Amino acid sequence: GVLYAEAMNYCTWRHPKGGRLPREEEWEAAARGTSGRAYPWGNAWNPNAANAGSRRTGPAPVASYPEGRTPEGIFDLIGNVWEWTASPYRAYRDTTSASSLYVIRGGGFNALERVSSATFRGGMPAVTSREDLSATGFRCAMPARR
């Protein structure tokens, strides 16, 4: 139930030296890994790896689905809540057109299996009602340590 501006503000507050929402490309790279997986855990749907598909129960605590962890150690990229990204929703490679939508990734607890993948992208208005955000959250990105 997090608004886009709230997600951006939290990341900046939590990590004042560069905290932000991830760009869509960064989110997908984390979910697919260097091997280009269809899902963070591999290339086949695993109903025990994500709070999505037939599990429409509401958000679960972080790391409740350890089978969904990426080989790199990232939890919950699929299911639970859709995640805001910093990227405007527009056609790929279009960097100039305006958009009032932002890309959301990962599928929420209420998402069908067919959209709960590392490659599916949705669009959500930055300003919307709280009722429309029941399955929307975020994660923060920050600069890598040197």
PDB file of N, CA, C and O in Angstrom, residues 22-96:
ATOM      1  N   PRO A  22      15.186   1.148  -7.610  1.00  0.00           N
ATOM      2  CA  PRO A  22      15.977   0.637  -8.733  1.00  0.00           C
ATOM      3  C   PRO A  22      15.336   0.995 -10.067  1.00  0.00           C
ATOM      4  O   PRO A  22      14.109   1.133 -10.161  1.00  0.00           O
ATOM      5  N   ARG A  23      16.141   1.178 -11.078  1.00  0.00           N
ATOM      6  CA  ARG A  23      15.618   1.303 -12.440  1.00  0.00           C
ATOM      7  C   ARG A  23      15.088  -0.058 -12.868  1.00  0.00           C
ATOM      8  O   ARG A  23      15.509  -1.098 -12.347  1.00  0.00           O
ATOM      9  N   GLU A  24      14.171  -0.055 -13.789  1.00  0.00           N
ATOM     10  CA  GLU A  24      13.579  -1.299 -14.275  1.00  0.00           C
ATOM     11  C   GLU A  24      14.644  -2.301 -14.716  1.00  0.00           C
ATOM     12  O   GLU A  24      14.568  -3.486 -14.399  1.00  0.00           O
ATOM     13  N   GLU A  25      15.655  -1.832 -15.419  1.00  0.00           N
ATOM     14  CA  GLU A  25      16.711  -2.720 -15.921  1.00  0.00           C
ATOM     15  C   GLU A  25      17.498  -3.338 -14.773  1.00  0.00           C
ATOM     16  O   GLU A  25      17.914  -4.492 -14.850  1.00  0.00           O
ATOM     17  N   GLU A  26      17.731  -2.583 -13.724  1.00  0.00           N
ATOM     18  CA  GLU A  26      18.442  -3.113 -12.562  1.00  0.00           C
ATOM     19  C   GLU A  26      17.612  -4.192 -11.868  1.00  0.00           C
ATOM     20  O   GLU A  26      18.140  -5.228 -11.464  1.00  0.00           O
ATOM     21  N   TRP A  27      16.311  -3.939 -11.717  1.00  0.00           N
ATOM     22  CA  TRP A  27      15.437  -4.910 -11.082  1.00  0.00           C
ATOM     23  C   TRP A  27      15.463  -6.222 -11.875  1.00  0.00           C
ATOM     24  O   TRP A  27      15.622  -7.300 -11.312  1.00  0.00           O
ATOM     25  N   GLU A  28      15.302  -6.125 -13.198  1.00  0.00           N
ATOM     26  CA  GLU A  28      15.286  -7.332 -14.029  1.00  0.00           C
ATOM     27  C   GLU A  28      16.626  -8.055 -13.995  1.00  0.00           C
ATOM     28  O   GLU A  28      16.671  -9.291 -13.943  1.00  0.00           O
ATOM     29  N   ALA A  29      17.714  -7.332 -14.012  1.00  0.00           N
ATOM     30  CA  ALA A  29      19.036  -7.966 -13.945  1.00  0.00           C
ATOM     31  C   ALA A  29      19.192  -8.739 -12.636  1.00  0.00           C
ATOM     32  O   ALA A  29      19.740  -9.848 -12.624  1.00  0.00           O
ATOM     33  N   ALA A  30      18.699  -8.185 -11.540  1.00  0.00           N
ATOM     34  CA  ALA A  30      18.772  -8.892 -10.258  1.00  0.00           C
ATOM     35  C   ALA A  30      17.914 -10.154 -10.283  1.00  0.00           C
ATOM     36  O   ALA A  30      18.315 -11.196  -9.761  1.00  0.00           O
ATOM     37  N   ALA A  31      16.745 -10.078 -10.895  1.00  0.00           N
ATOM     38  CA  ALA A  31      15.837 -11.224 -10.934  1.00  0.00           C
ATOM     39  C   ALA A  31      16.306 -12.318 -11.892  1.00  0.00           C
ATOM     40  O   ALA A  31      16.153 -13.506 -11.611  1.00  0.00           O
ATOM     41  N   ARG A  32      16.889 -11.945 -13.010  1.00  0.00           N
ATOM     42  CA  ARG A  32      17.275 -12.932 -14.026  1.00  0.00           C
ATOM     43  C   ARG A  32      18.699 -13.431 -13.862  1.00  0.00           C
ATOM     44  O   ARG A  32      19.033 -14.515 -14.349  1.00  0.00           O
ATOM     45  N   GLY A  33      19.551 -12.647 -13.219  1.00  0.00           N
ATOM     46  CA  GLY A  33      20.940 -13.054 -13.050  1.00  0.00           C
ATOM     47  C   GLY A  33      21.690 -13.075 -14.369  1.00  0.00           C
ATOM     48  O   GLY A  33      21.159 -12.743 -15.424  1.00  0.00           O
ATOM     49  N   THR A  34      22.932 -13.490 -14.327  1.00  0.00           N
ATOM     50  CA  THR A  34      23.758 -13.502 -15.542  1.00  0.00           C
ATOM     51  C   THR A  34      23.340 -14.592 -16.517  1.00  0.00           C
ATOM     52  O   THR A  34      23.663 -14.518 -17.691  1.00  0.00           O
ATOM     53  N   SER A  35      22.591 -15.581 -16.037  1.00  0.00           N
ATOM     54  CA  SER A  35      22.161 -16.667 -16.932  1.00  0.00           C
ATOM     55  C   SER A  35      20.828 -16.363 -17.614  1.00  0.00           C
ATOM     56  O   SER A  35      20.389 -17.135 -18.466  1.00  0.00           O
ATOM     57  N   GLY A  36      20.160 -15.275 -17.279  1.00  0.00           N
ATOM     58  CA  GLY A  36      18.910 -14.903 -17.932  1.00  0.00           C
ATOM     59  C   GLY A  36      17.730 -15.770 -17.518  1.00  0.00           C
ATOM     60  O   GLY A  36      16.872 -16.091 -18.341  1.00  0.00           O
ATOM     61  N   ARG A  37      17.649 -16.140 -16.253  1.00  0.00           N
ATOM     62  CA  ARG A  37      16.574 -17.002 -15.761  1.00  0.00           C
ATOM     63  C   ARG A  37      15.192 -16.392 -16.027  1.00  0.00           C
ATOM     64  O   ARG A  37      15.035 -15.179 -16.027  1.00  0.00           O
ATOM     65  N   ALA A  38      14.192 -17.247 -16.185  1.00  0.00           N
ATOM     66  CA  ALA A  38      12.806 -16.799 -16.327  1.00  0.00           C
ATOM     67  C   ALA A  38      12.237 -16.366 -14.979  1.00  0.00           C
ATOM     68  O   ALA A  38      11.364 -15.496 -14.909  1.00  0.00           O
ATOM     69  N   TYR A  39      12.710 -16.985 -13.918  1.00  0.00           N
ATOM     70  CA  TYR A  39      12.298 -16.684 -12.543  1.00  0.00           C
ATOM     71  C   TYR A  39      13.566 -16.530 -11.715  1.00  0.00           C
ATOM     72  O   TYR A  39      14.590 -17.094 -12.058  1.00  0.00           O
ATOM     73  N   PRO A  40      13.513 -15.846 -10.626  1.00  0.00           N
ATOM     74  CA  PRO A  40      14.725 -15.684  -9.824  1.00  0.00           C
ATOM     75  C   PRO A  40      15.374 -16.999  -9.403  1.00  0.00           C
ATOM     76  O   PRO A  40      16.578 -17.079  -9.246  1.00  0.00           O
ATOM     77  N   TRP A  41      14.600 -18.046  -9.247  1.00  0.00           N
ATOM     78  CA  TRP A  41      15.104 -19.344  -8.782  1.00  0.00           C
ATOM     79  C   TRP A  41      15.454 -20.298  -9.905  1.00  0.00           C
ATOM     80  O   TRP A  41      16.040 -21.340  -9.655  1.00  0.00           O
ATOM     81  N   GLY A  42      15.096 -20.001 -11.160  1.00  0.00           N
ATOM     82  CA  GLY A  42      15.383 -20.905 -12.275  1.00  0.00           C
ATOM     83  C   GLY A  42      14.482 -20.633 -13.461  1.00  0.00           C
ATOM     84  O   GLY A  42      13.963 -19.537 -13.626  1.00  0.00           O
ATOM     85  N   ASN A  43      14.256 -21.651 -14.275  1.00  0.00           N
ATOM     86  CA  ASN A  43      13.481 -21.452 -15.506  1.00  0.00           C
ATOM     87  C   ASN A  43      12.108 -22.107 -15.503  1.00  0.00           C
ATOM     88  O   ASN A  43      11.420 -22.078 -16.522  1.00  0.00           O
ATOM     89  N   ALA A  44      11.696 -22.700 -14.403  1.00  0.00           N
ATOM     90  CA  ALA A  44      10.368 -23.315 -14.309  1.00  0.00           C
ATOM     91  C   ALA A  44       9.629 -22.744 -13.108  1.00  0.00           C
ATOM     92  O   ALA A  44      10.233 -22.471 -12.061  1.00  0.00           O
ATOM     93  N   TRP A  45       8.323 -22.570 -13.259  1.00  0.00           N
ATOM     94  CA  TRP A  45       7.508 -22.062 -12.160  1.00  0.00           C
ATOM     95  C   TRP A  45       7.546 -23.048 -10.994  1.00  0.00           C
ATOM     96  O   TRP A  45       7.435 -24.252 -11.180  1.00  0.00           O
ATOM     97  N   ASN A  46       7.725 -22.533  -9.802  1.00  0.00           N
ATOM     98  CA  ASN A  46       7.725 -23.333  -8.585  1.00  0.00           C
ATOM     99  C   ASN A  46       6.737 -22.687  -7.619  1.00  0.00           C
ATOM    100  O   ASN A  46       7.006 -21.603  -7.101  1.00  0.00           O
ATOM    101  N   PRO A  47       5.577 -23.311  -7.359  1.00  0.00           N
ATOM    102  CA  PRO A  47       4.582 -22.688  -6.494  1.00  0.00           C
ATOM    103  C   PRO A  47       5.048 -22.512  -5.044  1.00  0.00           C
ATOM    104  O   PRO A  47       4.462 -21.738  -4.301  1.00  0.00           O
ATOM    105  N   ASN A  48       6.117 -23.194  -4.658  1.00  0.00           N
ATOM    106  CA  ASN A  48       6.658 -23.052  -3.306  1.00  0.00           C
ATOM    107  C   ASN A  48       7.717 -21.958  -3.204  1.00  0.00           C
ATOM    108  O   ASN A  48       8.298 -21.759  -2.143  1.00  0.00           O
ATOM    109  N   ALA A  49       7.965 -21.254  -4.311  1.00  0.00           N
ATOM    110  CA  ALA A  49       9.033 -20.261  -4.342  1.00  0.00           C
ATOM    111  C   ALA A  49       8.541 -18.820  -4.259  1.00  0.00           C
ATOM    112  O   ALA A  49       9.346 -17.907  -4.120  1.00  0.00           O
ATOM    113  N   ALA A  50       7.219 -18.620  -4.333  1.00  0.00           N
ATOM    114  CA  ALA A  50       6.712 -17.250  -4.349  1.00  0.00           C
ATOM    115  C   ALA A  50       5.293 -17.178  -3.805  1.00  0.00           C
ATOM    116  O   ALA A  50       4.509 -18.098  -3.989  1.00  0.00           O
ATOM    117  N   ASN A  51       4.987 -16.084  -3.180  1.00  0.00           N
ATOM    118  CA  ASN A  51       3.639 -15.806  -2.699  1.00  0.00           C
ATOM    119  C   ASN A  51       2.858 -15.176  -3.847  1.00  0.00           C
ATOM    120  O   ASN A  51       2.590 -13.984  -3.867  1.00  0.00           O
ATOM    121  N   ALA A  52       2.539 -15.999  -4.842  1.00  0.00           N
ATOM    122  CA  ALA A  52       1.813 -15.541  -6.022  1.00  0.00           C
ATOM    123  C   ALA A  52       1.100 -16.741  -6.637  1.00  0.00           C
ATOM    124  O   ALA A  52       1.259 -17.862  -6.190  1.00  0.00           O
ATOM    125  N   GLY A  53       0.360 -16.481  -7.711  1.00  0.00           N
ATOM    126  CA  GLY A  53      -0.335 -17.570  -8.380  1.00  0.00           C
ATOM    127  C   GLY A  53      -1.527 -18.027  -7.565  1.00  0.00           C
ATOM    128  O   GLY A  53      -2.421 -17.247  -7.260  1.00  0.00           O
ATOM    129  N   SER A  54      -1.521 -19.267  -7.153  1.00  0.00           N
ATOM    130  CA  SER A  54      -2.663 -19.826  -6.431  1.00  0.00           C
ATOM    131  C   SER A  54      -2.646 -19.495  -4.943  1.00  0.00           C
ATOM    132  O   SER A  54      -3.522 -19.926  -4.215  1.00  0.00           O
ATOM    133  N   ARG A  55      -1.687 -18.736  -4.465  1.00  0.00           N
ATOM    134  CA  ARG A  55      -1.538 -18.441  -3.032  1.00  0.00           C
ATOM    135  C   ARG A  55      -2.141 -17.088  -2.643  1.00  0.00           C
ATOM    136  O   ARG A  55      -1.559 -16.379  -1.878  1.00  0.00           O
ATOM    137  N   ARG A  56      -3.253 -16.711  -3.036  1.00  0.00           N
ATOM    138  CA  ARG A  56      -3.811 -15.371  -2.839  1.00  0.00           C
ATOM    139  C   ARG A  56      -4.221 -15.094  -1.393  1.00  0.00           C
ATOM    140  O   ARG A  56      -5.383 -14.909  -1.098  1.00  0.00           O
ATOM    141  N   THR A  57      -3.273 -15.054  -0.493  1.00  0.00           N
ATOM    142  CA  THR A  57      -3.580 -14.903   0.933  1.00  0.00           C
ATOM    143  C   THR A  57      -3.238 -13.540   1.500  1.00  0.00           C
ATOM    144  O   THR A  57      -3.585 -13.259   2.635  1.00  0.00           O
ATOM    145  N   GLY A  58      -2.543 -12.712   0.796  1.00  0.00           N
ATOM    146  CA  GLY A  58      -2.070 -11.434   1.313  1.00  0.00           C
ATOM    147  C   GLY A  58      -0.560 -11.477   1.457  1.00  0.00           C
ATOM    148  O   GLY A  58       0.055 -12.527   1.314  1.00  0.00           O
ATOM    149  N   PRO A  59       0.054 -10.344   1.723  1.00  0.00           N
ATOM    150  CA  PRO A  59       1.507 -10.307   1.866  1.00  0.00           C
ATOM    151  C   PRO A  59       1.986 -11.196   3.015  1.00  0.00           C
ATOM    152  O   PRO A  59       1.304 -11.341   4.028  1.00  0.00           O
ATOM    153  N   ALA A  60       3.150 -11.775   2.834  1.00  0.00           N
ATOM    154  CA  ALA A  60       3.785 -12.632   3.846  1.00  0.00           C
ATOM    155  C   ALA A  60       5.051 -11.940   4.344  1.00  0.00           C
ATOM    156  O   ALA A  60       5.595 -11.064   3.666  1.00  0.00           O
ATOM    157  N   PRO A  61       5.551 -12.323   5.511  1.00  0.00           N
ATOM    158  CA  PRO A  61       6.817 -11.739   5.986  1.00  0.00           C
ATOM    159  C   PRO A  61       7.957 -11.974   4.993  1.00  0.00           C
ATOM    160  O   PRO A  61       7.966 -12.983   4.272  1.00  0.00           O
ATOM    161  N   VAL A  62       8.899 -11.050   4.959  1.00  0.00           N
ATOM    162  CA  VAL A  62      10.064 -11.162   4.079  1.00  0.00           C
ATOM    163  C   VAL A  62      10.751 -12.504   4.293  1.00  0.00           C
ATOM    164  O   VAL A  62      10.856 -12.988   5.424  1.00  0.00           O
ATOM    165  N   ALA A  63      11.190 -13.119   3.211  1.00  0.00           N
ATOM    166  CA  ALA A  63      11.939 -14.387   3.198  1.00  0.00           C
ATOM    167  C   ALA A  63      11.091 -15.587   3.634  1.00  0.00           C
ATOM    168  O   ALA A  63      11.630 -16.606   4.039  1.00  0.00           O
ATOM    169  N   SER A  64       9.756 -15.497   3.489  1.00  0.00           N
ATOM    170  CA  SER A  64       8.881 -16.634   3.821  1.00  0.00           C
ATOM    171  C   SER A  64       8.962 -17.746   2.789  1.00  0.00           C
ATOM    172  O   SER A  64       8.503 -18.854   3.038  1.00  0.00           O
ATOM    173  N   TYR A  65       9.504 -17.463   1.613  1.00  0.00           N
ATOM    174  CA  TYR A  65       9.601 -18.440   0.534  1.00  0.00           C
ATOM    175  C   TYR A  65      11.060 -18.622   0.142  1.00  0.00           C
ATOM    176  O   TYR A  65      11.507 -18.137  -0.896  1.00  0.00           O
ATOM    177  N   PRO A  66      11.839 -19.319   0.962  1.00  0.00           N
ATOM    178  CA  PRO A  66      13.284 -19.437   0.699  1.00  0.00           C
ATOM    179  C   PRO A  66      13.615 -20.134  -0.619  1.00  0.00           C
ATOM    180  O   PRO A  66      14.684 -19.898  -1.177  1.00  0.00           O
ATOM    181  N   GLU A  67      12.712 -20.954  -1.152  1.00  0.00           N
ATOM    182  CA  GLU A  67      12.977 -21.595  -2.448  1.00  0.00           C
ATOM    183  C   GLU A  67      13.009 -20.582  -3.582  1.00  0.00           C
ATOM    184  O   GLU A  67      13.506 -20.874  -4.669  1.00  0.00           O
ATOM    185  N   GLY A  68      12.483 -19.378  -3.361  1.00  0.00           N
ATOM    186  CA  GLY A  68      12.462 -18.342  -4.382  1.00  0.00           C
ATOM    187  C   GLY A  68      13.678 -17.443  -4.385  1.00  0.00           C
ATOM    188  O   GLY A  68      13.813 -16.565  -5.227  1.00  0.00           O
ATOM    189  N   ARG A  69      14.582 -17.670  -3.474  1.00  0.00           N
ATOM    190  CA  ARG A  69      15.803 -16.858  -3.392  1.00  0.00           C
ATOM    191  C   ARG A  69      16.655 -17.064  -4.641  1.00  0.00           C
ATOM    192  O   ARG A  69      16.772 -18.161  -5.152  1.00  0.00           O
ATOM    193  N   THR A  70      17.267 -15.977  -5.101  1.00  0.00           N
ATOM    194  CA  THR A  70      18.160 -16.094  -6.260  1.00  0.00           C
ATOM    195  C   THR A  70      19.459 -16.771  -5.827  1.00  0.00           C
ATOM    196  O   THR A  70      19.804 -16.753  -4.643  1.00  0.00           O
ATOM    197  N   PRO A  71      20.221 -17.339  -6.771  1.00  0.00           N
ATOM    198  CA  PRO A  71      21.543 -17.879  -6.426  1.00  0.00           C
ATOM    199  C   PRO A  71      22.451 -16.818  -5.805  1.00  0.00           C
ATOM    200  O   PRO A  71      23.353 -17.139  -5.039  1.00  0.00           O
ATOM    201  N   GLU A  72      22.170 -15.544  -6.102  1.00  0.00           N
ATOM    202  CA  GLU A  72      22.960 -14.447  -5.545  1.00  0.00           C
ATOM    203  C   GLU A  72      22.492 -14.055  -4.138  1.00  0.00           C
ATOM    204  O   GLU A  72      23.097 -13.200  -3.504  1.00  0.00           O
ATOM    205  N   GLY A  73      21.385 -14.633  -3.676  1.00  0.00           N
ATOM    206  CA  GLY A  73      20.918 -14.392  -2.311  1.00  0.00           C
ATOM    207  C   GLY A  73      19.810 -13.370  -2.137  1.00  0.00           C
ATOM    208  O   GLY A  73      19.530 -12.950  -1.022  1.00  0.00           O
ATOM    209  N   ILE A  74      19.125 -12.971  -3.202  1.00  0.00           N
ATOM    210  CA  ILE A  74      18.060 -11.970  -3.108  1.00  0.00           C
ATOM    211  C   ILE A  74      16.715 -12.673  -2.920  1.00  0.00           C
ATOM    212  O   ILE A  74      16.363 -13.558  -3.688  1.00  0.00           O
ATOM    213  N   PHE A  75      15.976 -12.249  -1.908  1.00  0.00           N
ATOM    214  CA  PHE A  75      14.668 -12.825  -1.604  1.00  0.00           C
ATOM    215  C   PHE A  75      13.526 -12.026  -2.222  1.00  0.00           C
ATOM    216  O   PHE A  75      13.636 -10.817  -2.435  1.00  0.00           O
ATOM    217  N   ASP A  76      12.417 -12.700  -2.473  1.00  0.00           N
ATOM    218  CA  ASP A  76      11.107 -12.092  -2.743  1.00  0.00           C
ATOM    219  C   ASP A  76      11.035 -11.185  -3.965  1.00  0.00           C
ATOM    220  O   ASP A  76      10.303 -10.198  -3.957  1.00  0.00           O
ATOM    221  N   LEU A  77      11.754 -11.498  -5.016  1.00  0.00           N
ATOM    222  CA  LEU A  77      11.626 -10.704  -6.238  1.00  0.00           C
ATOM    223  C   LEU A  77      10.334 -11.030  -6.983  1.00  0.00           C
ATOM    224  O   LEU A  77       9.858 -10.208  -7.762  1.00  0.00           O
ATOM    225  N   ILE A  78       9.776 -12.202  -6.752  1.00  0.00           N
ATOM    226  CA  ILE A  78       8.499 -12.578  -7.357  1.00  0.00           C
ATOM    227  C   ILE A  78       7.492 -12.813  -6.247  1.00  0.00           C
ATOM    228  O   ILE A  78       7.777 -13.471  -5.256  1.00  0.00           O
ATOM    229  N   GLY A  79       6.296 -12.284  -6.438  1.00  0.00           N
ATOM    230  CA  GLY A  79       5.223 -12.485  -5.479  1.00  0.00           C
ATOM    231  C   GLY A  79       5.309 -11.525  -4.304  1.00  0.00           C
ATOM    232  O   GLY A  79       6.175 -10.668  -4.225  1.00  0.00           O
ATOM    233  N   ASN A  80       4.375 -11.686  -3.417  1.00  0.00           N
ATOM    234  CA  ASN A  80       4.221 -10.875  -2.217  1.00  0.00           C
ATOM    235  C   ASN A  80       3.656  -9.510  -2.586  1.00  0.00           C
ATOM    236  O   ASN A  80       2.496  -9.267  -2.371  1.00  0.00           O
ATOM    237  N   VAL A  81       4.475  -8.582  -3.107  1.00  0.00           N
ATOM    238  CA  VAL A  81       3.973  -7.282  -3.565  1.00  0.00           C
ATOM    239  C   VAL A  81       4.659  -6.894  -4.874  1.00  0.00           C
ATOM    240  O   VAL A  81       5.803  -7.252  -5.114  1.00  0.00           O
ATOM    241  N   TRP A  82       3.925  -6.196  -5.723  1.00  0.00           N
ATOM    242  CA  TRP A  82       4.526  -5.584  -6.894  1.00  0.00           C
ATOM    243  C   TRP A  82       5.511  -4.539  -6.399  1.00  0.00           C
ATOM    244  O   TRP A  82       5.237  -3.849  -5.416  1.00  0.00           O
ATOM    245  N   GLU A  83       6.633  -4.387  -7.090  1.00  0.00           N
ATOM    246  CA  GLU A  83       7.649  -3.435  -6.632  1.00  0.00           C
ATOM    247  C   GLU A  83       7.766  -2.256  -7.597  1.00  0.00           C
ATOM    248  O   GLU A  83       7.940  -2.432  -8.796  1.00  0.00           O
ATOM    249  N   TRP A  84       7.676  -1.058  -7.019  1.00  0.00           N
ATOM    250  CA  TRP A  84       7.897   0.154  -7.796  1.00  0.00           C
ATOM    251  C   TRP A  84       9.325   0.167  -8.327  1.00  0.00           C
ATOM    252  O   TRP A  84      10.245  -0.271  -7.644  1.00  0.00           O
ATOM    253  N   THR A  85       9.508   0.703  -9.516  1.00  0.00           N
ATOM    254  CA  THR A  85      10.844   1.032 -10.012  1.00  0.00           C
ATOM    255  C   THR A  85      10.868   2.532 -10.312  1.00  0.00           C
ATOM    256  O   THR A  85       9.830   3.182 -10.340  1.00  0.00           O
ATOM    257  N   ALA A  86      12.039   3.050 -10.563  1.00  0.00           N
ATOM    258  CA  ALA A  86      12.187   4.468 -10.886  1.00  0.00           C
ATOM    259  C   ALA A  86      11.895   4.755 -12.353  1.00  0.00           C
ATOM    260  O   ALA A  86      11.939   5.909 -12.774  1.00  0.00           O
ATOM    261  N   SER A  87      11.564   3.745 -13.135  1.00  0.00           N
ATOM    262  CA  SER A  87      11.424   3.896 -14.586  1.00  0.00           C
ATOM    263  C   SER A  87      10.000   4.242 -15.018  1.00  0.00           C
ATOM    264  O   SER A  87       9.057   3.545 -14.644  1.00  0.00           O
ATOM    265  N   PRO A  88       9.848   5.304 -15.825  1.00  0.00           N
ATOM    266  CA  PRO A  88       8.538   5.577 -16.408  1.00  0.00           C
ATOM    267  C   PRO A  88       8.127   4.408 -17.305  1.00  0.00           C
ATOM    268  O   PRO A  88       8.966   3.783 -17.958  1.00  0.00           O
ATOM    269  N   TYR A  89       6.823   4.106 -17.327  1.00  0.00           N
ATOM    270  CA  TYR A  89       6.314   3.007 -18.152  1.00  0.00           C
ATOM    271  C   TYR A  89       6.102   3.516 -19.570  1.00  0.00           C
ATOM    272  O   TYR A  89       5.245   4.340 -19.838  1.00  0.00           O
ATOM    273  N   ARG A  90       6.927   3.054 -20.473  1.00  0.00           N
ATOM    274  CA  ARG A  90       6.807   3.381 -21.892  1.00  0.00           C
ATOM    275  C   ARG A  90       7.426   2.245 -22.685  1.00  0.00           C
ATOM    276  O   ARG A  90       8.032   1.344 -22.112  1.00  0.00           O
ATOM    277  N   ALA A  91       7.292   2.292 -23.987  1.00  0.00           N
ATOM    278  CA  ALA A  91       7.843   1.231 -24.831  1.00  0.00           C
ATOM    279  C   ALA A  91       9.348   1.122 -24.611  1.00  0.00           C
ATOM    280  O   ALA A  91      10.029   2.123 -24.360  1.00  0.00           O
ATOM    281  N   TYR A  92       9.854  -0.097 -24.707  1.00  0.00           N
ATOM    282  CA  TYR A  92      11.299  -0.280 -24.580  1.00  0.00           C
ATOM    283  C   TYR A  92      12.028   0.590 -25.590  1.00  0.00           C
ATOM    284  O   TYR A  92      11.571   0.772 -26.704  1.00  0.00           O
ATOM    285  N   ARG A  93      13.141   1.101 -25.210  1.00  0.00           N
ATOM    286  CA  ARG A  93      14.022   1.961 -26.008  1.00  0.00           C
ATOM    287  C   ARG A  93      13.441   3.335 -26.290  1.00  0.00           C
ATOM    288  O   ARG A  93      14.046   4.131 -26.976  1.00  0.00           O
ATOM    289  N   ASP A  94      12.263   3.626 -25.770  1.00  0.00           N
ATOM    290  CA  ASP A  94      11.685   4.956 -25.891  1.00  0.00           C
ATOM    291  C   ASP A  94      12.126   5.744 -24.665  1.00  0.00           C
ATOM    292  O   ASP A  94      11.701   5.459 -23.551  1.00  0.00           O
ATOM    293  N   THR A  95      12.975   6.703 -24.856  1.00  0.00           N
ATOM    294  CA  THR A  95      13.478   7.474 -23.715  1.00  0.00           C
ATOM    295  C   THR A  95      12.960   8.903 -23.706  1.00  0.00           C
ATOM    296  O   THR A  95      13.374   9.702 -22.874  1.00  0.00           O
ATOM    297  N   THR A  96      12.046   9.216 -24.626  1.00  0.00           N
ATOM    298  CA  THR A  96      11.626  10.609 -24.741  1.00  0.00           C
ATOM    299  C   THR A  96      10.156  10.848 -24.439  1.00  0.00           C
ATOM    300  O   THR A  96       9.808  11.933 -23.998  1.00  0.00           O
TER     301      THR A  96
END
